[in-house]
Amino acid sequence: MKLVIFGANGPTGRQATEQAIAEGHTVTAVTRRPESFPLSDPRLRVVGADVLDSGAVERTVAGQDAVISTLGVPYGRSPVTVYSGGMAHITRAMTEHGVRRLVCVSSTVLFETAAPGEGFFFRKVLEPFIVRFVGRTVYDDMRRMEEVVSDSEHEWTVIRPAGLFDAHAVSDYRVSTSRLPGRFTSRADLGNALLRQAVDGHHVLDGHHVRAFIDVRTTEGVPSFLDVIRKEAFSGKK
């Protein structure tokens, strides 16, 4: 397939790009910093573009079979518009060029349900503090992005992972259309789930093939919660 990946220079984007190339797909990797993109391959085209530039987005979407978005920004106090603004441009370009399949990333907290199997402190204190205060502007814009996606006429899947961390290989991860137990999702697993959804169109999840919100959870080799927060929370990595 011909795949375009927005946010391709982030850790998850690089995972999705590398795995897609390994499977024989042709990838257009979109990044604001093409000079620093670490991958090269005859099946890879690296494009310098900003997702908030509608013309640039339209040019990169043209001729593709599916779109993957791994956009990410760090926590902060300033309003965030990258997710919703970028997705508005992506969906508009997809409509213009007849591209149907869209897969993107938000967060497990958008299920709006308590984390299964977690204790009182995590469910009632720590996670609400992160969602409502530390990461409020990011999660608010993720919600707006999901609205843009769900209001579109495309065949879409929104993947809602938990806390992200780096791993060397894809594991036997879990997927579900509801929030899963566990606090973490490796970027290798998330990249694979994005690719599976884009290429296969489904993971067969309770009969949902398209237009679904799904959770992805790593169940082995996960780090401690404090390690993930210390390393990842304010880096803006996706």
mmCIF file of C-alpha atoms in Angstrom:
data_model
loop_
_atom_site.group_PDB
_atom_site.id
_atom_site.type_symbol
_atom_site.label_atom_id
_atom_site.label_comp_id
_atom_site.label_asym_id
_atom_site.label_seq_id
_atom_site.Cartn_x
_atom_site.Cartn_y
_atom_site.Cartn_z
ATOM 1 C CA MET A 1 0.000 0.000 0.000
ATOM 2 C CA LYS A 2 0.896 3.661 -0.295
ATOM 3 C CA LEU A 3 0.868 5.142 3.215
ATOM 4 C CA VAL A 4 1.390 8.723 4.374
ATOM 5 C CA ILE A 5 2.437 9.182 8.005
ATOM 6 C CA PHE A 6 2.075 12.567 9.703
ATOM 7 C CA GLY A 7 4.295 13.131 12.729
ATOM 8 C CA ALA A 8 6.666 10.588 11.237
ATOM 9 C CA ASN A 9 9.752 11.969 12.983
ATOM 10 C CA GLY A 10 8.387 11.246 16.460
ATOM 11 C CA PRO A 11 9.257 7.931 18.142
ATOM 12 C CA THR A 12 5.896 6.313 17.280
ATOM 13 C CA GLY A 13 5.964 7.704 13.757
ATOM 14 C CA ARG A 14 9.409 6.238 13.190
ATOM 15 C CA GLN A 15 8.203 2.880 14.500
ATOM 16 C CA ALA A 16 5.225 2.891 12.123
ATOM 17 C CA THR A 17 7.430 4.005 9.228
ATOM 18 C CA GLU A 18 10.114 1.401 9.829
ATOM 19 C CA GLN A 19 7.605 -1.432 10.240
ATOM 20 C CA ALA A 20 5.669 -0.368 7.128
ATOM 21 C CA ILE A 21 8.814 -0.346 5.010
ATOM 22 C CA ALA A 22 9.808 -3.759 6.375
ATOM 23 C CA GLU A 23 6.435 -5.104 5.220
ATOM 24 C CA GLY A 24 7.019 -3.766 1.713
ATOM 25 C CA HIS A 25 4.729 -0.730 1.766
ATOM 26 C CA THR A 26 5.598 2.621 0.192
ATOM 27 C CA VAL A 27 5.721 5.378 2.814
ATOM 28 C CA THR A 28 5.569 9.163 2.608
ATOM 29 C CA ALA A 29 6.922 10.390 5.949
ATOM 30 C CA VAL A 30 5.794 13.922 6.787
ATOM 31 C CA THR A 31 7.848 15.962 9.258
ATOM 32 C CA ARG A 32 8.711 19.596 9.884
ATOM 33 C CA ARG A 33 12.371 18.561 10.178
ATOM 34 C CA PRO A 34 13.134 16.290 7.210
ATOM 35 C CA GLU A 35 16.882 16.833 7.570
ATOM 36 C CA SER A 36 16.863 14.994 10.898
ATOM 37 C CA PHE A 37 14.773 12.011 9.785
ATOM 38 C CA PRO A 38 16.887 8.935 10.627
ATOM 39 C CA LEU A 39 15.484 6.382 8.153
ATOM 40 C CA SER A 40 16.194 5.856 4.462
ATOM 41 C CA ASP A 41 14.915 3.291 1.991
ATOM 42 C CA PRO A 42 13.964 3.118 -1.699
ATOM 43 C CA ARG A 43 10.318 2.786 -0.603
ATOM 44 C CA LEU A 44 10.513 5.882 1.633
ATOM 45 C CA ARG A 45 9.865 9.512 0.653
ATOM 46 C CA VAL A 46 10.538 12.123 3.335
ATOM 47 C CA VAL A 47 8.536 15.339 2.956
ATOM 48 C CA GLY A 48 9.097 18.546 4.891
ATOM 49 C CA ALA A 49 5.681 19.980 5.742
ATOM 50 C CA ASP A 50 3.634 21.392 8.602
ATOM 51 C CA VAL A 51 0.284 19.723 9.280
ATOM 52 C CA LEU A 52 -1.180 23.196 9.883
ATOM 53 C CA ASP A 53 -0.348 24.125 6.260
ATOM 54 C CA SER A 54 -3.448 22.955 4.385
ATOM 55 C CA GLY A 55 -1.804 23.168 0.967
ATOM 56 C CA ALA A 56 1.167 21.068 2.038
ATOM 57 C CA VAL A 57 -1.140 18.485 3.613
ATOM 58 C CA GLU A 58 -3.219 18.243 0.439
ATOM 59 C CA ARG A 59 -0.132 17.663 -1.691
ATOM 60 C CA THR A 60 1.140 14.843 0.528
ATOM 61 C CA VAL A 61 -2.241 13.080 0.816
ATOM 62 C CA ALA A 62 -2.798 12.998 -2.945
ATOM 63 C CA GLY A 63 -2.345 9.503 -4.390
ATOM 64 C CA GLN A 64 -2.172 7.682 -1.044
ATOM 65 C CA ASP A 65 -4.118 4.568 -0.019
ATOM 66 C CA ALA A 66 -4.291 5.377 3.708
ATOM 67 C CA VAL A 67 -3.307 8.060 6.211
ATOM 68 C CA ILE A 68 -1.678 7.520 9.618
ATOM 69 C CA SER A 69 -1.361 10.378 12.116
ATOM 70 C CA THR A 70 1.012 10.150 15.070
ATOM 71 C CA LEU A 71 0.998 13.855 15.917
ATOM 72 C CA GLY A 72 2.123 14.775 19.424
ATOM 73 C CA VAL A 73 2.886 17.898 21.466
ATOM 74 C CA PRO A 74 4.201 18.338 25.029
ATOM 75 C CA TYR A 75 2.131 19.228 28.061
ATOM 76 C CA GLY A 76 1.986 22.950 28.740
ATOM 77 C CA ARG A 77 -0.277 25.826 29.684
ATOM 78 C CA SER A 78 -0.668 27.308 26.203
ATOM 79 C CA PRO A 79 -3.722 26.337 24.130
ATOM 80 C CA VAL A 80 -3.119 23.426 21.758
ATOM 81 C CA THR A 81 -4.557 23.262 18.226
ATOM 82 C CA VAL A 82 -2.180 20.894 16.431
ATOM 83 C CA TYR A 83 -4.373 17.812 16.830
ATOM 84 C CA SER A 84 -7.692 19.325 15.772
ATOM 85 C CA GLY A 85 -6.324 21.837 13.273
ATOM 86 C CA GLY A 86 -4.036 19.291 11.674
ATOM 87 C CA MET A 87 -6.781 16.685 11.494
ATOM 88 C CA ALA A 88 -9.172 19.166 9.892
ATOM 89 C CA HIS A 89 -6.619 19.664 7.116
ATOM 90 C CA ILE A 90 -5.973 15.921 6.812
ATOM 91 C CA THR A 91 -9.647 14.938 6.539
ATOM 92 C CA ARG A 92 -10.337 17.748 4.074
ATOM 93 C CA ALA A 93 -7.425 16.613 1.897
ATOM 94 C CA MET A 94 -8.601 13.001 2.091
ATOM 95 C CA THR A 95 -12.055 14.030 0.877
ATOM 96 C CA GLU A 96 -10.542 16.080 -1.936
ATOM 97 C CA HIS A 97 -8.425 13.179 -3.184
ATOM 98 C CA GLY A 98 -10.742 10.252 -2.432
ATOM 99 C CA VAL A 99 -8.566 8.650 0.256
ATOM 100 C CA ARG A 100 -10.791 6.620 2.591
ATOM 101 C CA ARG A 101 -8.695 5.003 5.348
ATOM 102 C CA LEU A 102 -7.572 7.064 8.348
ATOM 103 C CA VAL A 103 -5.856 5.913 11.552
ATOM 104 C CA CYS A 104 -4.734 8.286 14.300
ATOM 105 C CA VAL A 105 -3.630 8.399 17.949
ATOM 106 C CA SER A 106 -5.247 10.015 20.988
ATOM 107 C CA SER A 107 -5.212 8.670 24.579
ATOM 108 C CA THR A 108 -6.824 5.990 26.720
ATOM 109 C CA VAL A 109 -8.125 8.645 29.131
ATOM 110 C CA LEU A 110 -10.603 9.726 26.444
ATOM 111 C CA PHE A 111 -12.610 6.568 27.114
ATOM 112 C CA GLU A 112 -13.856 8.606 30.115
ATOM 113 C CA THR A 113 -13.947 5.474 32.273
ATOM 114 C CA ALA A 114 -11.874 4.591 35.327
ATOM 115 C CA ALA A 115 -8.713 2.605 34.713
ATOM 116 C CA PRO A 116 -9.632 -1.080 35.284
ATOM 117 C CA GLY A 117 -7.812 -2.763 38.156
ATOM 118 C CA GLU A 118 -6.155 0.399 39.467
ATOM 119 C CA GLY A 119 -6.279 1.583 43.056
ATOM 120 C CA PHE A 120 -8.045 4.605 44.499
ATOM 121 C CA PHE A 121 -5.025 6.945 44.350
ATOM 122 C CA PHE A 122 -4.366 6.349 40.639
ATOM 123 C CA ARG A 123 -8.040 6.490 39.599
ATOM 124 C CA LYS A 124 -9.229 9.346 41.783
ATOM 125 C CA VAL A 125 -6.142 11.483 42.350
ATOM 126 C CA LEU A 126 -3.179 10.951 40.027
ATOM 127 C CA GLU A 127 -4.856 10.403 36.644
ATOM 128 C CA PRO A 128 -7.478 13.168 37.149
ATOM 129 C CA PHE A 129 -4.686 15.564 38.159
ATOM 130 C CA ILE A 130 -2.751 14.817 34.955
ATOM 131 C CA VAL A 131 -5.836 14.997 32.724
ATOM 132 C CA ARG A 132 -7.445 18.096 34.242
ATOM 133 C CA PHE A 133 -4.376 20.147 35.121
ATOM 134 C CA VAL A 134 -0.985 18.974 33.812
ATOM 135 C CA GLY A 135 -2.170 17.872 30.372
ATOM 136 C CA ARG A 136 -5.509 19.664 30.098
ATOM 137 C CA THR A 137 -4.735 21.647 26.932
ATOM 138 C CA VAL A 138 -3.426 18.545 25.154
ATOM 139 C CA TYR A 139 -6.395 16.358 26.074
ATOM 140 C CA ASP A 140 -8.880 19.114 25.237
ATOM 141 C CA ASP A 141 -7.476 19.307 21.718
ATOM 142 C CA MET A 142 -7.367 15.520 21.399
ATOM 143 C CA ARG A 143 -11.114 15.535 22.103
ATOM 144 C CA ARG A 144 -11.631 18.142 19.399
ATOM 145 C CA MET A 145 -9.552 16.025 17.020
ATOM 146 C CA GLU A 146 -11.688 12.974 17.735
ATOM 147 C CA GLU A 147 -14.779 15.019 16.942
ATOM 148 C CA VAL A 148 -13.282 16.038 13.596
ATOM 149 C CA VAL A 149 -12.523 12.398 12.819
ATOM 150 C CA SER A 150 -15.872 10.989 13.928
ATOM 151 C CA ASP A 151 -17.790 13.688 12.030
ATOM 152 C CA SER A 152 -15.988 12.809 8.807
ATOM 153 C CA GLU A 153 -17.230 10.322 6.236
ATOM 154 C CA HIS A 154 -13.971 8.395 6.163
ATOM 155 C CA GLU A 155 -13.223 4.856 7.301
ATOM 156 C CA TRP A 156 -11.447 5.718 10.517
ATOM 157 C CA THR A 157 -9.916 4.150 13.584
ATOM 158 C CA VAL A 158 -8.743 6.179 16.586
ATOM 159 C CA ILE A 159 -6.222 4.318 18.723
ATOM 160 C CA ARG A 160 -6.195 5.319 22.388
ATOM 161 C CA PRO A 161 -2.985 3.995 23.987
ATOM 162 C CA ALA A 162 -1.929 4.335 27.602
ATOM 163 C CA GLY A 163 1.364 5.859 28.791
ATOM 164 C CA LEU A 164 3.949 5.444 26.050
ATOM 165 C CA PHE A 165 7.438 4.013 26.453
ATOM 166 C CA ASP A 166 10.182 2.747 24.149
ATOM 167 C CA ALA A 167 10.702 -0.958 23.451
ATOM 168 C CA HIS A 168 12.930 -2.832 21.033
ATOM 169 C CA ALA A 169 10.321 -5.120 19.497
ATOM 170 C CA VAL A 170 6.617 -5.655 18.997
ATOM 171 C CA SER A 171 5.064 -7.773 21.748
ATOM 172 C CA ASP A 172 1.906 -9.836 22.027
ATOM 173 C CA TYR A 173 -0.106 -6.737 22.876
ATOM 174 C CA ARG A 174 -3.841 -6.578 23.625
ATOM 175 C CA VAL A 175 -6.484 -4.618 21.721
ATOM 176 C CA SER A 176 -10.076 -3.786 22.641
ATOM 177 C CA THR A 177 -12.899 -1.362 21.887
ATOM 178 C CA SER A 178 -13.072 -0.534 25.613
ATOM 179 C CA ARG A 179 -10.439 0.606 28.102
ATOM 180 C CA LEU A 180 -8.019 -2.162 29.040
ATOM 181 C CA PRO A 181 -6.238 -2.826 32.342
ATOM 182 C CA GLY A 182 -2.650 -1.655 32.539
ATOM 183 C CA ARG A 183 -0.923 1.698 32.442
ATOM 184 C CA PHE A 184 1.426 1.419 29.457
ATOM 185 C CA THR A 185 1.711 0.909 25.706
ATOM 186 C CA SER A 186 5.058 0.522 23.988
ATOM 187 C CA ARG A 187 5.671 2.611 20.882
ATOM 188 C CA ALA A 188 6.633 -0.531 19.007
ATOM 189 C CA ASP A 189 3.218 -2.025 19.792
ATOM 190 C CA LEU A 190 1.419 1.233 19.004
ATOM 191 C CA GLY A 191 3.238 1.556 15.685
ATOM 192 C CA ASN A 192 2.252 -1.994 14.812
ATOM 193 C CA ALA A 193 -1.380 -1.417 15.781
ATOM 194 C CA LEU A 194 -1.485 1.711 13.609
ATOM 195 C CA LEU A 195 -0.070 -0.228 10.697
ATOM 196 C CA ARG A 196 -2.425 -3.170 11.158
ATOM 197 C CA GLN A 197 -5.424 -0.860 11.220
ATOM 198 C CA ALA A 198 -4.273 1.081 8.165
ATOM 199 C CA VAL A 199 -3.320 -1.936 6.073
ATOM 200 C CA ASP A 200 -5.774 -4.616 7.191
ATOM 201 C CA GLY A 201 -8.633 -2.252 7.976
ATOM 202 C CA HIS A 202 -9.410 -4.175 11.155
ATOM 203 C CA HIS A 203 -7.937 -6.238 13.973
ATOM 204 C CA VAL A 204 -11.273 -7.965 14.191
ATOM 205 C CA LEU A 205 -12.512 -6.246 17.329
ATOM 206 C CA ASP A 206 -16.031 -7.209 18.346
ATOM 207 C CA GLY A 207 -17.095 -6.965 14.719
ATOM 208 C CA HIS A 208 -15.778 -3.409 14.338
ATOM 209 C CA HIS A 209 -13.841 -3.110 11.102
ATOM 210 C CA VAL A 210 -13.882 0.666 10.628
ATOM 211 C CA ARG A 211 -15.030 3.739 12.550
ATOM 212 C CA ALA A 212 -13.971 2.530 15.968
ATOM 213 C CA PHE A 213 -12.083 3.721 19.038
ATOM 214 C CA ILE A 214 -9.675 1.054 20.229
ATOM 215 C CA ASP A 215 -7.286 0.612 23.123
ATOM 216 C CA VAL A 216 -3.844 -0.971 22.774
ATOM 217 C CA ARG A 217 -2.030 -2.265 25.838
ATOM 218 C CA THR A 218 1.409 -3.788 26.339
ATOM 219 C CA THR A 219 1.364 -6.604 28.886
ATOM 220 C CA GLU A 220 5.036 -7.578 29.175
ATOM 221 C CA GLY A 221 8.270 -5.747 29.935
ATOM 222 C CA VAL A 222 6.517 -2.586 31.128
ATOM 223 C CA PRO A 223 8.386 0.039 33.202
ATOM 224 C CA SER A 224 7.311 1.598 36.482
ATOM 225 C CA PHE A 225 4.832 4.467 36.470
ATOM 226 C CA LEU A 226 7.338 6.917 37.932
ATOM 227 C CA ASP A 227 9.936 6.022 35.312
ATOM 228 C CA VAL A 228 7.481 6.749 32.498
ATOM 229 C CA ILE A 229 6.311 10.050 34.014
ATOM 230 C CA ARG A 230 9.881 11.192 34.631
ATOM 231 C CA LYS A 231 11.023 10.366 31.096
ATOM 232 C CA GLU A 232 7.966 10.963 28.945
ATOM 233 C CA ALA A 233 5.335 13.293 30.367
ATOM 234 C CA PHE A 234 6.852 16.616 29.361
ATOM 235 C CA SER A 235 8.811 15.526 26.285
ATOM 236 C CA GLY A 236 5.924 15.775 23.820
ATOM 237 C CA LYS A 237 6.970 12.521 22.197
ATOM 238 C CA LYS A 238 4.413 10.400 20.394
#
